[in-house]
Amino acid sequence: MNVYTIGVGLIGGSFALDIQEHYSDAQIFGIDANESHLQEAKELGVIHHTASYEDLPNADVVIAAIPVDAAMEVIPKVLDLCNDNTLVFDVGSTKSKIAQVVKNHPKRRNFLATHPIAGTEFSGPKAALKGLYRNKTNIICEVEKTAFKLQERALEIFQKMGMRIRYMDVVSHDKHIAYVSHLSHISSFMLGKTVIEKEKNERDIFDMAGSGFESTVRLAKSSPAMWTPIFEQNKENVIETLEEYISNLETFKRLMQDGKFNEVYEEMHNTNHIKNILNGIQ
Amino acid sequence: MNVYTIGVGLIGGSFALDIQEHYSDAQIFGIDANESHLQEAKELGVIHHTASYEDLPNADVVIAAIPVDAAMEVIPKVLDLCNDNTLVFDVGSTKSKIAQVVKNHPKRRNFLATHPIAGTEFSGPKAALKGLYRNKTNIICEVEKTAFKLQERALEIFQKMGMRIRYMDVVSHDKHIAYVSHLSHISSFMLGKTVIEKEKNERDIFDMAGSGFESTVRLAKSSPAMWTPIFEQNKENVIETLEEYISNLETFKRLMQDGKFNEVYEEMHNTNHIKNILNGIQ
């Protein structure tokens, strides 16, 4: 099986490692705009060979693991180049825009829109992890638009990697993921910004930070190159979540200003059952 | 050494476990308003004996590990009861109010105001952890107001437990801790609230949540009984941090609304160096 991963960073590289593990015959080819990442991925054993777009007619599987803006241009080009039996899937955090772009492509049935809910705050080939996707959810959108035998090939790969599959329409995906993923990143980046701004004037503030602070700002280490186009493509949904979040923060602030600490207690108490909800998350 | 811990939960219980480890002669006595916690702490071996306030004249060390509102009443009472050679220290997340309360107490020199920057989102005796304080910072306020030989006793305990000591005035403590701790808790609680509110209408949203979401809402599992009085005692500082945080979120939202995604990129890029800052946090 010839597997081409376009993008050899955290996401594509982790797919490459798992496919090597589960398919002893798989040859993994890497394509990446960043030549040094490509060399690094080869040295780390993430990929077997470096490759270029001209090689794609030989592909059985193509994984597009690149920022969602780049995917808009790369995926139609990949579909143009691949053969009738190639499975092409993306892994982006937004799904409506890519669905529009491929909608009328003559090879639409070669494409599967996926979003594995997995990652870390790190990026690049060094960040690739074997087993990253084990027990994680992979959301598949518009599955009916993909050729059945290519759906089967994709599902076999995802199941060998230990992923749970959920099917969803692109509109619901983009709306829900804004809440449980995109908003978290903004809350974390802005928390980091607020504290860094303060620290400019007040030295050593970070000596006082503990593991709770570290946990809430962890996502502020994430790659702006990856996240900016996600926010751009999911602009309306993300703005909606931000407005609700800001409104909740304003309410909390007002309760404090008014000295209504019984209600401050209730605000926190009512959110405490997130404990049980989170138990379902790996 | 007779050590009395008032509050046998996460914080007091973890002190009890470490002191047992480092002082083989230590007898640990527990006092707690919650009788079932007290029994549980004894069964778990967190404390050796249950006790009551009348026993305090026998104490060499008293740890007040209770919510900061309860501490305002309990600590003066403990100082009334203890002997001239007893070290009494608190571990609360606010320091100005307790400093005021003990300011003119005849046994002020028996008291040491401390804030170990350590904890988890869990509470109760079961949450007590051996080694919780290892390599963590313990902030000591108004050290000059504590009798020197009692400072020495406290430092020996903290150093055996592996803590780093920082000295700070109470005003700076409360101002800085609002940024690196109190604000994180509110951002996390309100993020949890925003997503839970959405989930009421949109089923299964949490199936889509990944480890990033879990990290940012982890602190929303924290105890409202502990946190409400902290926000009340540190009201002005916390409101200031909330206003700066909301303002940064508003700016981010406006940049998105105006389609200024180069600036959205810059916002995130400028916060990315938190990576290096966080490397200093355990």
CSV table of C-alpha atoms in Angstrom, one decimal, chain A residues 155-278:
chain,number,residue,atom,x,y,z
A,155,LEU,CA,-12.6,2.6,8.0
A,156,GLU,CA,-10.2,-0.3,8.1
A,157,ILE,CA,-7.3,2.1,8.6
A,158,PHE,CA,-9.1,4.1,11.3
A,159,GLN,CA,-10.3,1.0,13.1
A,160,LYS,CA,-6.8,-0.6,13.1
A,161,MET,CA,-5.6,2.7,14.6
A,162,GLY,CA,-8.2,2.3,17.4
A,163,MET,CA,-10.4,5.2,16.5
A,164,ARG,CA,-14.2,5.5,17.2
A,165,ILE,CA,-16.1,6.8,14.2
A,166,ARG,CA,-18.9,9.3,14.3
A,167,TYR,CA,-20.8,10.5,11.2
A,168,MET,CA,-22.0,14.1,11.0
A,169,ASP,CA,-23.1,16.7,8.5
A,170,VAL,CA,-20.6,19.5,7.9
A,171,VAL,CA,-22.8,22.3,9.3
A,172,SER,CA,-23.3,20.5,12.6
A,173,HIS,CA,-19.6,19.7,12.8
A,174,ASP,CA,-18.5,23.2,12.3
A,175,LYS,CA,-21.0,24.6,14.8
A,176,HIS,CA,-20.2,22.0,17.6
A,177,ILE,CA,-16.5,22.0,17.1
A,178,ALA,CA,-16.5,25.8,17.6
A,179,TYR,CA,-17.6,25.2,21.2
A,180,VAL,CA,-15.6,22.2,22.2
A,181,SER,CA,-12.3,23.1,20.4
A,182,HIS,CA,-12.0,26.5,18.7
A,183,LEU,CA,-13.3,28.5,21.7
A,184,SER,CA,-10.9,26.7,24.1
A,185,HIS,CA,-8.0,27.8,22.0
A,186,ILE,CA,-9.0,31.4,22.0
A,187,SER,CA,-9.8,31.4,25.8
A,188,SER,CA,-6.3,30.0,26.3
A,189,PHE,CA,-4.5,32.4,24.0
A,190,MET,CA,-6.2,35.4,25.6
A,191,LEU,CA,-5.6,34.2,29.1
A,192,GLY,CA,-1.9,33.8,28.2
A,193,LYS,CA,-1.9,37.3,26.7
A,194,THR,CA,-3.6,38.9,29.7
A,195,VAL,CA,-1.0,37.4,32.1
A,196,ILE,CA,2.0,38.2,29.8
A,197,GLU,CA,0.9,41.8,29.4
A,198,LYS,CA,0.8,42.1,33.2
A,199,GLU,CA,4.2,40.4,33.6
A,200,LYS,CA,5.8,43.1,31.4
A,201,ASN,CA,5.4,45.5,34.3
A,202,GLU,CA,5.4,43.1,37.2
A,203,ARG,CA,8.4,40.9,37.3
A,204,ASP,CA,8.4,37.3,38.4
A,205,ILE,CA,4.7,36.8,38.2
A,206,PHE,CA,5.2,33.5,36.6
A,207,ASP,CA,7.1,32.2,39.6
A,208,MET,CA,3.7,32.1,41.2
A,209,ALA,CA,2.0,30.2,38.5
A,210,GLY,CA,1.1,26.6,39.3
A,211,SER,CA,-0.2,23.6,37.4
A,212,GLY,CA,-3.7,25.0,37.2
A,213,PHE,CA,-2.5,28.0,35.2
A,214,GLU,CA,-0.3,25.7,33.0
A,215,SER,CA,-3.3,23.6,32.2
A,216,THR,CA,-5.6,26.5,31.2
A,217,VAL,CA,-2.9,28.1,29.0
A,218,ARG,CA,-1.5,24.9,27.4
A,219,LEU,CA,-3.3,25.5,24.2
A,220,ALA,CA,-1.7,29.0,23.9
A,221,LYS,CA,1.4,27.1,22.7
A,222,SER,CA,-0.5,26.0,19.5
A,223,SER,CA,0.6,27.0,16.0
A,224,PRO,CA,-0.9,30.3,14.7
A,225,ALA,CA,-0.3,29.1,11.2
A,226,MET,CA,-2.7,26.2,11.8
A,227,TRP,CA,-5.3,28.1,13.8
A,228,THR,CA,-5.7,31.4,11.9
A,229,PRO,CA,-7.3,29.8,8.9
A,230,ILE,CA,-9.5,27.6,11.1
A,231,PHE,CA,-10.9,30.7,12.8
A,232,GLU,CA,-11.2,32.4,9.3
A,233,GLN,CA,-13.1,29.4,7.8
A,234,ASN,CA,-15.4,29.0,10.9
A,235,LYS,CA,-15.7,32.7,11.6
A,236,GLU,CA,-19.5,33.0,12.2
A,237,ASN,CA,-19.6,30.0,14.6
A,238,VAL,CA,-16.5,31.0,16.5
A,239,ILE,CA,-17.8,34.6,16.9
A,240,GLU,CA,-21.1,33.2,18.3
A,241,THR,CA,-19.2,31.1,20.9
A,242,LEU,CA,-17.0,34.1,21.8
A,243,GLU,CA,-20.1,36.2,22.4
A,244,GLU,CA,-21.6,33.7,24.7
A,245,TYR,CA,-18.3,33.2,26.6
A,246,ILE,CA,-17.8,36.9,27.0
A,247,SER,CA,-21.4,37.3,28.2
A,248,ASN,CA,-20.9,34.6,30.8
A,249,LEU,CA,-17.7,36.3,32.0
A,250,GLU,CA,-19.5,39.6,32.2
A,251,THR,CA,-22.3,38.0,34.3
A,252,PHE,CA,-19.7,36.5,36.7
A,253,LYS,CA,-17.9,39.9,37.0
A,254,ARG,CA,-21.2,41.7,37.7
A,255,LEU,CA,-22.2,39.2,40.4
A,256,MET,CA,-18.8,39.9,42.0
A,257,GLN,CA,-19.2,43.7,41.7
A,258,ASP,CA,-22.6,43.5,43.3
A,259,GLY,CA,-21.3,41.3,46.1
A,260,LYS,CA,-23.7,38.4,45.2
A,261,PHE,CA,-21.4,35.7,46.3
A,262,ASN,CA,-24.1,33.2,46.8
A,263,GLU,CA,-24.8,33.4,43.1
A,264,VAL,CA,-21.0,33.3,42.3
A,265,TYR,CA,-21.1,30.0,44.3
A,266,GLU,CA,-24.1,28.8,42.2
A,267,GLU,CA,-22.4,29.6,38.9
A,268,MET,CA,-19.5,27.4,39.9
A,269,HIS,CA,-21.6,24.7,41.5
A,270,ASN,CA,-23.8,24.4,38.4
A,271,THR,CA,-20.7,23.9,36.2
A,272,ASN,CA,-19.1,21.3,38.5
A,273,HIS,CA,-20.9,18.4,36.9
A,274,ILE,CA,-18.5,18.9,34.0
A,275,LYS,CA,-16.6,16.3,36.1
A,276,ASN,CA,-18.9,13.6,35.0
A,277,ILE,CA,-19.0,14.8,31.4
A,278,LEU,CA,-15.3,14.9,31.2
